[in-house]
MMTF fields as JSON, N, C-alpha, C and O atoms, coordinates in Angstrom:
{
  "mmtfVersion": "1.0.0",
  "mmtfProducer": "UNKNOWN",
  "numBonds": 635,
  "numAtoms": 636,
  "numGroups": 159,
  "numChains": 1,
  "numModels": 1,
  "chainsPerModel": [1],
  "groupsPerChain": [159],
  "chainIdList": ["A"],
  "bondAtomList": [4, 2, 8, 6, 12, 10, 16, 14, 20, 18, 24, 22, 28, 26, 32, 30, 36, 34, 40, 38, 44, 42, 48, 46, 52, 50, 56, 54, 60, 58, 64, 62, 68, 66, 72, 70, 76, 74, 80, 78, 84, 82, 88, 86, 92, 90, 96, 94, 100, 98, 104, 102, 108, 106, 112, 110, 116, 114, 120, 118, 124, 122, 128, 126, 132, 130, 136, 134, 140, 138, 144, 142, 148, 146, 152, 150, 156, 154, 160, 158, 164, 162, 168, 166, 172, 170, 176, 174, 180, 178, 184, 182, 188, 186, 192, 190, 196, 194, 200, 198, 204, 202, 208, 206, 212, 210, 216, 214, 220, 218, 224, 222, 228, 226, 232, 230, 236, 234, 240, 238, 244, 242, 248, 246, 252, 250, 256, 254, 260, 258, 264, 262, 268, 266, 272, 270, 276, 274, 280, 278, 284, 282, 288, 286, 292, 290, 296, 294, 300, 298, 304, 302, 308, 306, 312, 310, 316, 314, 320, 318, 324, 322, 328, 326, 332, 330, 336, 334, 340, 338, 344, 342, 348, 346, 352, 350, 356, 354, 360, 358, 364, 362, 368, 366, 372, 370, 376, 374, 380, 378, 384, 382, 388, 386, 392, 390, 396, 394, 400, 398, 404, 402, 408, 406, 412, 410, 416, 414, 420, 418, 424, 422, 428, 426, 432, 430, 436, 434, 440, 438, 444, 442, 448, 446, 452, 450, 456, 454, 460, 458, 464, 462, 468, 466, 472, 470, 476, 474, 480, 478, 484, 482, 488, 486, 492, 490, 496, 494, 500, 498, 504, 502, 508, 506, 512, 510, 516, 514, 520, 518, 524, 522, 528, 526, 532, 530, 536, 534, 540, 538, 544, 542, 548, 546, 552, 550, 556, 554, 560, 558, 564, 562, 568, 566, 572, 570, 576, 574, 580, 578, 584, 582, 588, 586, 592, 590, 596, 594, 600, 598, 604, 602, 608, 606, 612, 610, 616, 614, 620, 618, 624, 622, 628, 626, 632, 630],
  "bondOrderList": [1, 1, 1, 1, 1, 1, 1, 1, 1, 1, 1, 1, 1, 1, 1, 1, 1, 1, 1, 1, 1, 1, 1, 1, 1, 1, 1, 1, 1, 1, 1, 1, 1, 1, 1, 1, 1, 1, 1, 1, 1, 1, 1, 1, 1, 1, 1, 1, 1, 1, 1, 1, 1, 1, 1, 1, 1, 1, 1, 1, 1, 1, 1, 1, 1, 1, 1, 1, 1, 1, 1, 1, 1, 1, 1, 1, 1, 1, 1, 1, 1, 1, 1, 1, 1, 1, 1, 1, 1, 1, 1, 1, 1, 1, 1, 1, 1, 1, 1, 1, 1, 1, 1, 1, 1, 1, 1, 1, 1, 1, 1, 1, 1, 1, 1, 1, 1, 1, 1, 1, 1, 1, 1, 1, 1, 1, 1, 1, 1, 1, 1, 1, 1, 1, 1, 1, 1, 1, 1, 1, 1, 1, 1, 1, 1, 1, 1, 1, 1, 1, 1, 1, 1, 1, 1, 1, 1, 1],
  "groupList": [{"groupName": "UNK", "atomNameList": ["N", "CA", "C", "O"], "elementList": ["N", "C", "C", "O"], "formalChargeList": [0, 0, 0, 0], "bondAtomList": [1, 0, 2, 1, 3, 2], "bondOrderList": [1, 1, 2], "singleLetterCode": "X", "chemCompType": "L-PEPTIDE LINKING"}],
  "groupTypeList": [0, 0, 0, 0, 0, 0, 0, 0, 0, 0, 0, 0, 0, 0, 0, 0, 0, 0, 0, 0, 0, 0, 0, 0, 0, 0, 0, 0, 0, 0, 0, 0, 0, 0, 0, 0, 0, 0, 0, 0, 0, 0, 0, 0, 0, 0, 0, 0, 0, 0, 0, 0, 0, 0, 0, 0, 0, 0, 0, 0, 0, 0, 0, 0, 0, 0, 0, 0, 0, 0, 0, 0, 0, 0, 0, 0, 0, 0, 0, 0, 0, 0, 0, 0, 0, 0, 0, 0, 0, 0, 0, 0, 0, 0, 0, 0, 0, 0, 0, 0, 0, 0, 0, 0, 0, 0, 0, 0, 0, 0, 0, 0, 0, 0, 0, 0, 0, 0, 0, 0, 0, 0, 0, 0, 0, 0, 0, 0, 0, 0, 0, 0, 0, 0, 0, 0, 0, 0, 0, 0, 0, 0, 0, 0, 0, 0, 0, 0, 0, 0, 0, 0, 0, 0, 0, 0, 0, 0, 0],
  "groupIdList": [1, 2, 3, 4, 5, 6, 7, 8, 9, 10, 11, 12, 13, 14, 15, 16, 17, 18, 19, 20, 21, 22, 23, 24, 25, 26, 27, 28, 29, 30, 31, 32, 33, 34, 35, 36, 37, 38, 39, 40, 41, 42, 43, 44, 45, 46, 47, 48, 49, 50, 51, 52, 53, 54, 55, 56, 57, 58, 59, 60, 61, 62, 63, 64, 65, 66, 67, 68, 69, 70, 71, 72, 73, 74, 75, 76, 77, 78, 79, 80, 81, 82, 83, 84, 85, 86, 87, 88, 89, 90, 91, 92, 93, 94, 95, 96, 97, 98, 99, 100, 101, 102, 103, 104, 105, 106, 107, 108, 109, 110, 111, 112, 113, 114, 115, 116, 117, 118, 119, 120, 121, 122, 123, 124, 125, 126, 127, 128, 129, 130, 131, 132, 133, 134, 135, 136, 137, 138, 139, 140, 141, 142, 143, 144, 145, 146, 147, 148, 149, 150, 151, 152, 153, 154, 155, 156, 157, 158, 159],
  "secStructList": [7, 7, 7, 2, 2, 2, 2, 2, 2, 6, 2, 2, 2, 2, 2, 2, 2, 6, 7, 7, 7, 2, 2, 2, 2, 6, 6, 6, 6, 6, 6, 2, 2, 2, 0, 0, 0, 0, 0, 0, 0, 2, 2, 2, 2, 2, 2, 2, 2, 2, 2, 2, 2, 7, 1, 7, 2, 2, 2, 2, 6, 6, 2, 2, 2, 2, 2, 2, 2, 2, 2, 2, 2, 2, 2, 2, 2, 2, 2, 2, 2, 2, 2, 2, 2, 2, 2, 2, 2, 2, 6, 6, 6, 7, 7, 1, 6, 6, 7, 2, 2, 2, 2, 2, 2, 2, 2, 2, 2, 2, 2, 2, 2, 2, 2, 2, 2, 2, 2, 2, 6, 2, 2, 2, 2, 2, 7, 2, 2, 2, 2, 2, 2, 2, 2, 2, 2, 2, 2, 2, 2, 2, 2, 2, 2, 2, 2, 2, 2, 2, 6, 2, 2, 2, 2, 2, 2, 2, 7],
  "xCoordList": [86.809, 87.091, 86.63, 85.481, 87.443, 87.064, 86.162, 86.481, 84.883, 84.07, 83.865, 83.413, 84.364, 85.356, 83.877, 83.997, 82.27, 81.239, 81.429, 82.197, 81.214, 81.048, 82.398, 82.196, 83.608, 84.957, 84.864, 85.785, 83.874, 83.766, 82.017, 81.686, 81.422, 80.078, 79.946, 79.296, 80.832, 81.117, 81.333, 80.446, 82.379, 82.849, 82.046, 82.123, 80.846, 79.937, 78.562, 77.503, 78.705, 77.576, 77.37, 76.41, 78.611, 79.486, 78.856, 78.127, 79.187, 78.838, 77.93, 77.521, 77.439, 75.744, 74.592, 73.686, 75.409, 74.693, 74.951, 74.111, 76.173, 76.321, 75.047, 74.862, 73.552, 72.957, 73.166, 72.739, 74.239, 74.874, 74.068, 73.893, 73.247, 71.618, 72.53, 73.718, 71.581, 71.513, 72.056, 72.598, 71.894, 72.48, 73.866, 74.517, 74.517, 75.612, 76.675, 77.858, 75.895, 76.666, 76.46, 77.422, 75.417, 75.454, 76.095, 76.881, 75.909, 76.706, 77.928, 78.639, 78.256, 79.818, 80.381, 80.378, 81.082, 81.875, 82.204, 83.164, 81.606, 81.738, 82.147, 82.717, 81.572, 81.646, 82.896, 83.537, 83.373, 84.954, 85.853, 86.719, 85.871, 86.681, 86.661, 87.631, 85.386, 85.576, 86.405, 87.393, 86.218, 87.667, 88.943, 89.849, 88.727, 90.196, 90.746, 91.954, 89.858, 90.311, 90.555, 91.696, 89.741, 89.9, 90.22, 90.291, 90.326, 90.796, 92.884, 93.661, 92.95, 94.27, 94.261, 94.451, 94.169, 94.378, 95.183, 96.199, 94.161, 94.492, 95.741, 96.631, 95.437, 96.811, 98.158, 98.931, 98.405, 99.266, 99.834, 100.99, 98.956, 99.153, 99.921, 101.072, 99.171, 99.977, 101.15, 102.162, 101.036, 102.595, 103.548, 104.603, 103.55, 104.783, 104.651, 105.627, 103.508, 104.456, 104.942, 105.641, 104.267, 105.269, 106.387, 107.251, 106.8, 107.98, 108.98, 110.106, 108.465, 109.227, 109.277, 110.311, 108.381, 108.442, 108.599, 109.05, 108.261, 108.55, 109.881, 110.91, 109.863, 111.284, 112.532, 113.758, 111.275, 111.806, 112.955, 112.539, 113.867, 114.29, 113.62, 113.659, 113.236, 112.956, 111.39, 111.14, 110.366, 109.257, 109.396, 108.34, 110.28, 110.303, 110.27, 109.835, 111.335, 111.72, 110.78, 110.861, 109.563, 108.79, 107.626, 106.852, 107.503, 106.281, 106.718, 106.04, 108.079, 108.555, 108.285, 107.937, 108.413, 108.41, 106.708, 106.121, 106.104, 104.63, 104.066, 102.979, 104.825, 104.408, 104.501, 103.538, 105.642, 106.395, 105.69, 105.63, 105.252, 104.982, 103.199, 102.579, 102.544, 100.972, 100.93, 100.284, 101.375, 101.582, 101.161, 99.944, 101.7, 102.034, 100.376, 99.862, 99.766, 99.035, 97.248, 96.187, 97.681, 96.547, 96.778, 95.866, 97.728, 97.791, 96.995, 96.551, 96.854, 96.66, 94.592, 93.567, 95.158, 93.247, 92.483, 91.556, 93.198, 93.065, 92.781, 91.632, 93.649, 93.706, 92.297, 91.216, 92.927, 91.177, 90.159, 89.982, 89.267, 88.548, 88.165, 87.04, 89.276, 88.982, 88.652, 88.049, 88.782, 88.184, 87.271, 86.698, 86.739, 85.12, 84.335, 83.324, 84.825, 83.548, 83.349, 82.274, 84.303, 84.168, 83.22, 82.154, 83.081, 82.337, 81.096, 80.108, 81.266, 79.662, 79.308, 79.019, 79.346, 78.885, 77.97, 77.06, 79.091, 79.024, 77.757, 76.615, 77.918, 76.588, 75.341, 74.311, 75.41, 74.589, 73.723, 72.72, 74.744, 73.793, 74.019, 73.236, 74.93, 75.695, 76.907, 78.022, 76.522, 77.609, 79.244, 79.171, 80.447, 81.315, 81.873, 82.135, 81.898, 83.372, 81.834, 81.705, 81.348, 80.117, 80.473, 80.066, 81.217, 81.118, 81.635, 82.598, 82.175, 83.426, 83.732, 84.655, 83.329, 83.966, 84.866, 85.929, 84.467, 85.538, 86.917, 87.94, 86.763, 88.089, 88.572, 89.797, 87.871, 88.806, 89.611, 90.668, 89.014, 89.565, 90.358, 91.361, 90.558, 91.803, 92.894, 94.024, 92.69, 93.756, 94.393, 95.577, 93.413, 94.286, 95.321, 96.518, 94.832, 95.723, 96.899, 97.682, 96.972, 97.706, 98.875, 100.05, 98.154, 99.392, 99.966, 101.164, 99.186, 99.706, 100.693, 101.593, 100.344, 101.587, 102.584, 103.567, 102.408, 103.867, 104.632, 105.858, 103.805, 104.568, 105.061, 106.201, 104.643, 105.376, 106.538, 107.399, 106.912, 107.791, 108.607, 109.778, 108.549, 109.292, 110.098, 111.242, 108.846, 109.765, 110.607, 111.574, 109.952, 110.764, 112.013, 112.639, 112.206, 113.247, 114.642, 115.656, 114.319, 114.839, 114.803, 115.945, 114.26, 113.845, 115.067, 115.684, 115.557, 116.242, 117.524, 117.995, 118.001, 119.306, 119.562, 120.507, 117.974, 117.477, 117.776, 118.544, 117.529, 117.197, 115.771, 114.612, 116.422, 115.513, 114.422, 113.363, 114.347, 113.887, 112.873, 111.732, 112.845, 112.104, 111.003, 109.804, 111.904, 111.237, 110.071, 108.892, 110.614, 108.917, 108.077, 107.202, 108.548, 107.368, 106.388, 105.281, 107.6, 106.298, 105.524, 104.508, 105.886, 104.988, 103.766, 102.791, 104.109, 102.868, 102.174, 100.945, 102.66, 101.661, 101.133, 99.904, 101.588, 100.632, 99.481, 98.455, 99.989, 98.798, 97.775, 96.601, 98.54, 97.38, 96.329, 95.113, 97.022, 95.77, 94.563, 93.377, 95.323, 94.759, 93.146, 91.972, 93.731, 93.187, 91.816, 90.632, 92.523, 90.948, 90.551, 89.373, 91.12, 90.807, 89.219, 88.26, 89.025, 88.12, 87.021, 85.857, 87.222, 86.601, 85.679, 84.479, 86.792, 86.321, 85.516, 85.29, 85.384, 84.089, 83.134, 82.06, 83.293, 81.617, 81.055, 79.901, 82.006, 81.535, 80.836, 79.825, 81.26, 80.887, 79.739, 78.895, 79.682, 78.608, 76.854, 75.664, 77.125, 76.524, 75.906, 74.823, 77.101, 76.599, 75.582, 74.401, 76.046, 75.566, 73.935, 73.087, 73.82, 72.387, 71.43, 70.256, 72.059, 71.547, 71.24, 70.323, 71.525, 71.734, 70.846, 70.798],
  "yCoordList": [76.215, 76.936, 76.106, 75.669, 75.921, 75.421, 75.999, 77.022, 75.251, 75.801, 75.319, 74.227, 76.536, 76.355, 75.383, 74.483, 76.171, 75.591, 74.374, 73.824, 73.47, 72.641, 71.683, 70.573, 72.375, 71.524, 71.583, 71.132, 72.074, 72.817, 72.344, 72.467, 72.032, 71.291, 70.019, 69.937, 68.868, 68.099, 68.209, 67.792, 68.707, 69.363, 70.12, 70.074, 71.224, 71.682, 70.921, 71.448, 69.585, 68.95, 68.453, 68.505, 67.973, 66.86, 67.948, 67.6, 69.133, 70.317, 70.185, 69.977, 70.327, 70.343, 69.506, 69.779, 68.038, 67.142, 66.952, 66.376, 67.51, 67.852, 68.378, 68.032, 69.54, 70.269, 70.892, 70.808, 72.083, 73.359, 74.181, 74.936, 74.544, 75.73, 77.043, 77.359, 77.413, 78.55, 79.699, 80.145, 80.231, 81.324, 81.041, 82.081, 80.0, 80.079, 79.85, 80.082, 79.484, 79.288, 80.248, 80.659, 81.256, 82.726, 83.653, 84.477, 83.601, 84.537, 84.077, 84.87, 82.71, 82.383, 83.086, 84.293, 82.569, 83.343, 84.631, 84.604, 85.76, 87.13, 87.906, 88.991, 86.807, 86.83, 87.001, 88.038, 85.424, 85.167, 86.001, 86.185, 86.649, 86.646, 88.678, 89.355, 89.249, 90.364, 90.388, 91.121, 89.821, 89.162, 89.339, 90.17, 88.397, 88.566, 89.813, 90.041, 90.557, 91.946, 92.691, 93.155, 93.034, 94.438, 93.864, 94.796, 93.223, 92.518, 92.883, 93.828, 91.024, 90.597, 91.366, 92.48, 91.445, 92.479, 94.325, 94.952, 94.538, 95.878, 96.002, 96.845, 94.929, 94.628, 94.845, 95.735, 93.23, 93.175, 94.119, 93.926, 95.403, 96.424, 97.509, 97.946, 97.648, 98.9, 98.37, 99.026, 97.29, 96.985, 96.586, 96.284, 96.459, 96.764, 98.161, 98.881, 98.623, 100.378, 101.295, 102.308, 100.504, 100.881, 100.263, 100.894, 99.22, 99.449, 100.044, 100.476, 99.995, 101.311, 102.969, 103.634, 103.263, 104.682, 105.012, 106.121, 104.122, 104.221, 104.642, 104.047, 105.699, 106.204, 105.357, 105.263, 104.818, 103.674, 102.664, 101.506, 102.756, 100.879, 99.611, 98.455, 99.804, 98.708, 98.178, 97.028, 98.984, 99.488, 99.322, 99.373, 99.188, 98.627, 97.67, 97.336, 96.799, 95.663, 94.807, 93.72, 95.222, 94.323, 94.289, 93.334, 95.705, 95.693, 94.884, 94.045, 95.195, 93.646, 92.776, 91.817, 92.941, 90.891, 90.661, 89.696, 91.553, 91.011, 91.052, 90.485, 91.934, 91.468, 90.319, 89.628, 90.014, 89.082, 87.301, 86.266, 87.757, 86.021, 86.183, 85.149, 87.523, 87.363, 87.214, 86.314, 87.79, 87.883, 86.774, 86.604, 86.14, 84.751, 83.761, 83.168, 84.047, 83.393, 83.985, 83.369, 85.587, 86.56, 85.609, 84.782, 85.378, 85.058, 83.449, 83.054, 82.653, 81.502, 81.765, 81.594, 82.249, 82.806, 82.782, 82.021, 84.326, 84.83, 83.71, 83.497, 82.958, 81.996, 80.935, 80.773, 80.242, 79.963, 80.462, 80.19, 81.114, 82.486, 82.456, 82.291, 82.636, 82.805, 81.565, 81.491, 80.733, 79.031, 78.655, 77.828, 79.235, 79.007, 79.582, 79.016, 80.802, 81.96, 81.202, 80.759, 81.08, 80.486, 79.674, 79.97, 78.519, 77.326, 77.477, 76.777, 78.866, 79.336, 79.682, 78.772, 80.322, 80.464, 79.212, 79.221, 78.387, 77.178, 76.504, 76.39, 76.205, 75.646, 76.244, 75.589, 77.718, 78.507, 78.502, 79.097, 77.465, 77.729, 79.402, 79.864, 79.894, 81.579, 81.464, 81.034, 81.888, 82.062, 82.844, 84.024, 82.191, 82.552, 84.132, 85.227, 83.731, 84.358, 86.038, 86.532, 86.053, 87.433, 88.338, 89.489, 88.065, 89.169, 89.767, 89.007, 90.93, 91.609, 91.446, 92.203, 90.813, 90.398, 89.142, 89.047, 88.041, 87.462, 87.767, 87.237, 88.857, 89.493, 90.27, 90.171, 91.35, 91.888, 90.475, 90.634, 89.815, 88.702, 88.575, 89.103, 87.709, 87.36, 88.151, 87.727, 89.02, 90.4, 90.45, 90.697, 90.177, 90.546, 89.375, 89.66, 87.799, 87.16, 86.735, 85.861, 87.558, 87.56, 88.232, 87.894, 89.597, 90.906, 90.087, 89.902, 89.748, 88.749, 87.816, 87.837, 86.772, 86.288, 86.596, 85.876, 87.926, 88.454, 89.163, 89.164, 89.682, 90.509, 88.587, 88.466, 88.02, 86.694, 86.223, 85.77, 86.192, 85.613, 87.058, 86.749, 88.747, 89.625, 89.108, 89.053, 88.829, 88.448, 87.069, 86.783, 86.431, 85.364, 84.858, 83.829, 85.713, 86.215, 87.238, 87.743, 87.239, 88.406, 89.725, 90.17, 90.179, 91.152, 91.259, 92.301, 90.477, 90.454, 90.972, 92.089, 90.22, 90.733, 91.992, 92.777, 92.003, 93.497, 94.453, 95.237, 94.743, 96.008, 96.736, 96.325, 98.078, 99.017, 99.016, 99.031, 99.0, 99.503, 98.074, 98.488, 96.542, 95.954, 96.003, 95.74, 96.405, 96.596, 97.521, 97.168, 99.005, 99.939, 99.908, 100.731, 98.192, 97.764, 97.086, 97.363, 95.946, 95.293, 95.999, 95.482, 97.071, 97.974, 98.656, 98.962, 98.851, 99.786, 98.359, 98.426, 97.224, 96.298, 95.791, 95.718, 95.468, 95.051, 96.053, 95.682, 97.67, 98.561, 98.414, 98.097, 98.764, 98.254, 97.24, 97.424, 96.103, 94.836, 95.218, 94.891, 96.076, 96.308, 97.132, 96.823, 98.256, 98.798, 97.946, 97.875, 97.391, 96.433, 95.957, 95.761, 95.183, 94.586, 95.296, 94.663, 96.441, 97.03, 97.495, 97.534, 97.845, 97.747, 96.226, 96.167, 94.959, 93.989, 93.316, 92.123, 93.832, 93.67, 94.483, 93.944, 95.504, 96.162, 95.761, 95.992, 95.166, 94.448, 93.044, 92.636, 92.525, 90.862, 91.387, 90.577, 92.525, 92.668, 93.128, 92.978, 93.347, 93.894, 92.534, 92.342, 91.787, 90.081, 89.755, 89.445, 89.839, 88.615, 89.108, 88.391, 90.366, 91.339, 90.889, 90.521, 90.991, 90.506, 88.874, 88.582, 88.034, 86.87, 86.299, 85.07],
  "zCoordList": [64.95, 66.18, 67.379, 67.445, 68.214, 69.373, 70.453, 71.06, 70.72, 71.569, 72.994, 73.339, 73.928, 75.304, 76.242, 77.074, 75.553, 76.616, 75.98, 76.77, 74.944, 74.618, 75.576, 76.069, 75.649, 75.881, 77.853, 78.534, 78.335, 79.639, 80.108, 81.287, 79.49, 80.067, 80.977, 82.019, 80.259, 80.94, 82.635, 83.379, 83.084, 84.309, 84.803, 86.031, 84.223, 84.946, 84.954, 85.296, 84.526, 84.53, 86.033, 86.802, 86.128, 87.487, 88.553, 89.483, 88.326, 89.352, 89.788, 90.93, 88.661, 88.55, 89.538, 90.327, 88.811, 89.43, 91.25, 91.943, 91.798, 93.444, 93.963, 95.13, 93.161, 93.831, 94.592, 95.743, 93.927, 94.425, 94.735, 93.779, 95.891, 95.604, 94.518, 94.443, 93.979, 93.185, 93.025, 92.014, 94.145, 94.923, 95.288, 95.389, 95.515, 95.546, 93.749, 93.498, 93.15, 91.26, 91.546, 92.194, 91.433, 90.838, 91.643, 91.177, 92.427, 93.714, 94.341, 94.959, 94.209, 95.027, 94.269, 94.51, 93.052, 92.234, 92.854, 93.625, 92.678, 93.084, 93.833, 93.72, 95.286, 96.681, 96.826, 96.996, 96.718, 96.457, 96.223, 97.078, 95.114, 94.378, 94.477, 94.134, 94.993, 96.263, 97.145, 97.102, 97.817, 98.435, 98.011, 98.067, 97.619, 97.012, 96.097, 96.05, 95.418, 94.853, 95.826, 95.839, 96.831, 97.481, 98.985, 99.787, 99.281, 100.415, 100.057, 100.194, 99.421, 98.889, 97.924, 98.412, 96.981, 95.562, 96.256, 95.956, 97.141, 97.588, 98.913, 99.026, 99.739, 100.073, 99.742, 100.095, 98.508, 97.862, 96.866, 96.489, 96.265, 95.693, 97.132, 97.145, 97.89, 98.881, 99.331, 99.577, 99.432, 100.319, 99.431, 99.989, 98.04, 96.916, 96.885, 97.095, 96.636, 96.487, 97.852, 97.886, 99.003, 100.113, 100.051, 100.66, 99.546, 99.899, 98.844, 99.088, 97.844, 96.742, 97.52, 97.592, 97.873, 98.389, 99.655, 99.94, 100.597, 101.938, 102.467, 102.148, 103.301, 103.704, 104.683, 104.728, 105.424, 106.88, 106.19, 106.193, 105.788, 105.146, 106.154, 105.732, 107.004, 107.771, 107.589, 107.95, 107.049, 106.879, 105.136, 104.505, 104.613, 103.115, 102.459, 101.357, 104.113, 103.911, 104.0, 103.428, 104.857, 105.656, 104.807, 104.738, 103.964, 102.713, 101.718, 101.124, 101.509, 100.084, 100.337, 99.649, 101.737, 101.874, 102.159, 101.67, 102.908, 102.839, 101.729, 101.615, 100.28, 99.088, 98.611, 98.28, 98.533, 98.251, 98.54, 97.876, 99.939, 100.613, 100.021, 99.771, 99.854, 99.627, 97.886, 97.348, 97.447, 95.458, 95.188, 95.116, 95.055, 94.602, 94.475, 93.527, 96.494, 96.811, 96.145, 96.038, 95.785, 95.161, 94.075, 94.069, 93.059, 91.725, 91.734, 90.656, 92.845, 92.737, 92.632, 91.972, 93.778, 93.79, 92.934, 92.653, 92.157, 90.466, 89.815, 89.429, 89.631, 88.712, 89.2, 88.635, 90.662, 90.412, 90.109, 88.922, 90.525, 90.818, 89.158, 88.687, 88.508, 86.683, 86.4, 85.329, 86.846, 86.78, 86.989, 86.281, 88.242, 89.268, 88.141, 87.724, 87.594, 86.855, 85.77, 85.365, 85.361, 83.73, 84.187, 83.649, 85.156, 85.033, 85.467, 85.245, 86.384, 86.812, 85.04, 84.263, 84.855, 83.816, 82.203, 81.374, 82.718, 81.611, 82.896, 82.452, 83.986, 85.01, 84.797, 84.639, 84.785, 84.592, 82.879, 82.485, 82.144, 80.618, 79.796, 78.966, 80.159, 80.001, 79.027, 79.32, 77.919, 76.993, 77.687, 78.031, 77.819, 78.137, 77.295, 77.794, 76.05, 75.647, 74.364, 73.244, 75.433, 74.902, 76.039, 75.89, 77.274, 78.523, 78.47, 78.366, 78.417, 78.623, 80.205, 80.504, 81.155, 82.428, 82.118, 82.732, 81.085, 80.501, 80.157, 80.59, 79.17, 78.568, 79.592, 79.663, 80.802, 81.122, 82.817, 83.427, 82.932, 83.858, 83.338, 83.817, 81.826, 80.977, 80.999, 81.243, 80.815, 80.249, 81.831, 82.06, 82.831, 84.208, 84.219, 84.187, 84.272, 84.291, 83.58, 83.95, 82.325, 81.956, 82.083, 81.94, 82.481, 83.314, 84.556, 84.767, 85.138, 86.192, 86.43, 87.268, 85.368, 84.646, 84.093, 83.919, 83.687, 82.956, 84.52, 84.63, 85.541, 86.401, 87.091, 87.539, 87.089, 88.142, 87.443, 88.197, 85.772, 85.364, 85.55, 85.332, 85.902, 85.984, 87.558, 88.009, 87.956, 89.516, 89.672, 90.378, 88.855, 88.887, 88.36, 88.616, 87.652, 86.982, 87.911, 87.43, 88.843, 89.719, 88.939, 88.83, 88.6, 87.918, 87.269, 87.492, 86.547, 85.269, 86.221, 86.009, 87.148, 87.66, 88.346, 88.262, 89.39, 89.905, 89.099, 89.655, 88.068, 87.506, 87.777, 87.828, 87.935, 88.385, 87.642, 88.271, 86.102, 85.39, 85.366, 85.573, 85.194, 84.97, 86.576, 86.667, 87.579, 89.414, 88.868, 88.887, 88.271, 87.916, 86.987, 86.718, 86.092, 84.804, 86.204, 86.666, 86.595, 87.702, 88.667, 89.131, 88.993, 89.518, 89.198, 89.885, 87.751, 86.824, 86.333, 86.332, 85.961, 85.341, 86.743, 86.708, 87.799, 88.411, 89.057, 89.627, 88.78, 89.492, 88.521, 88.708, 87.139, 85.876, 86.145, 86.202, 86.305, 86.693, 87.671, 87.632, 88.619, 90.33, 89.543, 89.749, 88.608, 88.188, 87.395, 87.727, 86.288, 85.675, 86.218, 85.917, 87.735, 88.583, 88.783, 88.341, 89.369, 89.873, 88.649, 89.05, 87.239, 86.046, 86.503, 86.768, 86.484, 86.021, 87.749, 87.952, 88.209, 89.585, 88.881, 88.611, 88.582, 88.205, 86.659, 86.298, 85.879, 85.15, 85.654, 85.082, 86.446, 86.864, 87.819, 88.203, 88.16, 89.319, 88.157, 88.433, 87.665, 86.141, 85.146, 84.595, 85.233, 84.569, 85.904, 85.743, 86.872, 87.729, 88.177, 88.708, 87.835, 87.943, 86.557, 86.608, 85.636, 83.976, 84.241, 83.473, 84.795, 84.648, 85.349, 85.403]
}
């Protein structure tokens, strides 16, 4: 079995050796990536389902599209963000794959990934029906999203 700290030390050694103060390995991560949940995360969640339910068409148009142009840039975040932690963690000398803030990060980016290839896809030739999967999987995520802060807020107290 491949062991991710062992394949992932290297790179947090390099870190390491910068003399990052303390407080920021243990606490950037979090900071961040607060941010980006309830900031962008909560954003990009209201203004896709405004523009599904919103009555205005003009006021629909303008929530798709401010979905549309922020999505993308939440998912990049995400994706770092799930990169930074992992390596705080491996800097920190913290077994990765024991957290359940691990698994539920994973599980988000992966919903994540499946709602970007729904969109990228034009939702399969605008169909309605794949438009209210990407809706419910990405509220889903929005959802662990907020699980997986009080889990990481919980590691970063233990730690």
């Amino acid at each position: 079995m491949v062991n991710l700290t062992e394949i992932l030390e290297p790179i947090a050694a390099e870190f390491r050796s910068l003399g990052i103060p303390e407080p920021i390995v243990h606490w950037g991560h979090p900071l961040m990536m607060a941010i980006v949940v309830f900031v962008m995360g909560s954003f990009v969640g209201l203004a896709g389902w405004r523009g599904r339910v919103v009555e205005d068409k003009d006021a629909a148009i303008k929530s798709r599209s401010d979905h549309r142009k922020l999505a993308p840039w939440m998912f990049l975040f995400m994706a770092l963000g799930y990169t930074g932690g992992v390596l705080s963690l491996v800097m920190q000398h913290q077994p990765i794959l024991k957290s359940p803030h691990f698994y539920t990060g994973s599980v988000v980016l992966l919903l994540l990934l499946i709602n970007s290839a729904i969109s990228l896809s034009g939702f399969g030739g605008n169909k309605a029906a794949l438009r209210t999967v990407h809706a419910y999987v990405g509220s889903t995520a929005l959802c662990i999203l907020f699980i997986h802060a009080v889990l990481g807020l919980k590691l970063g107290i233990t730690l």
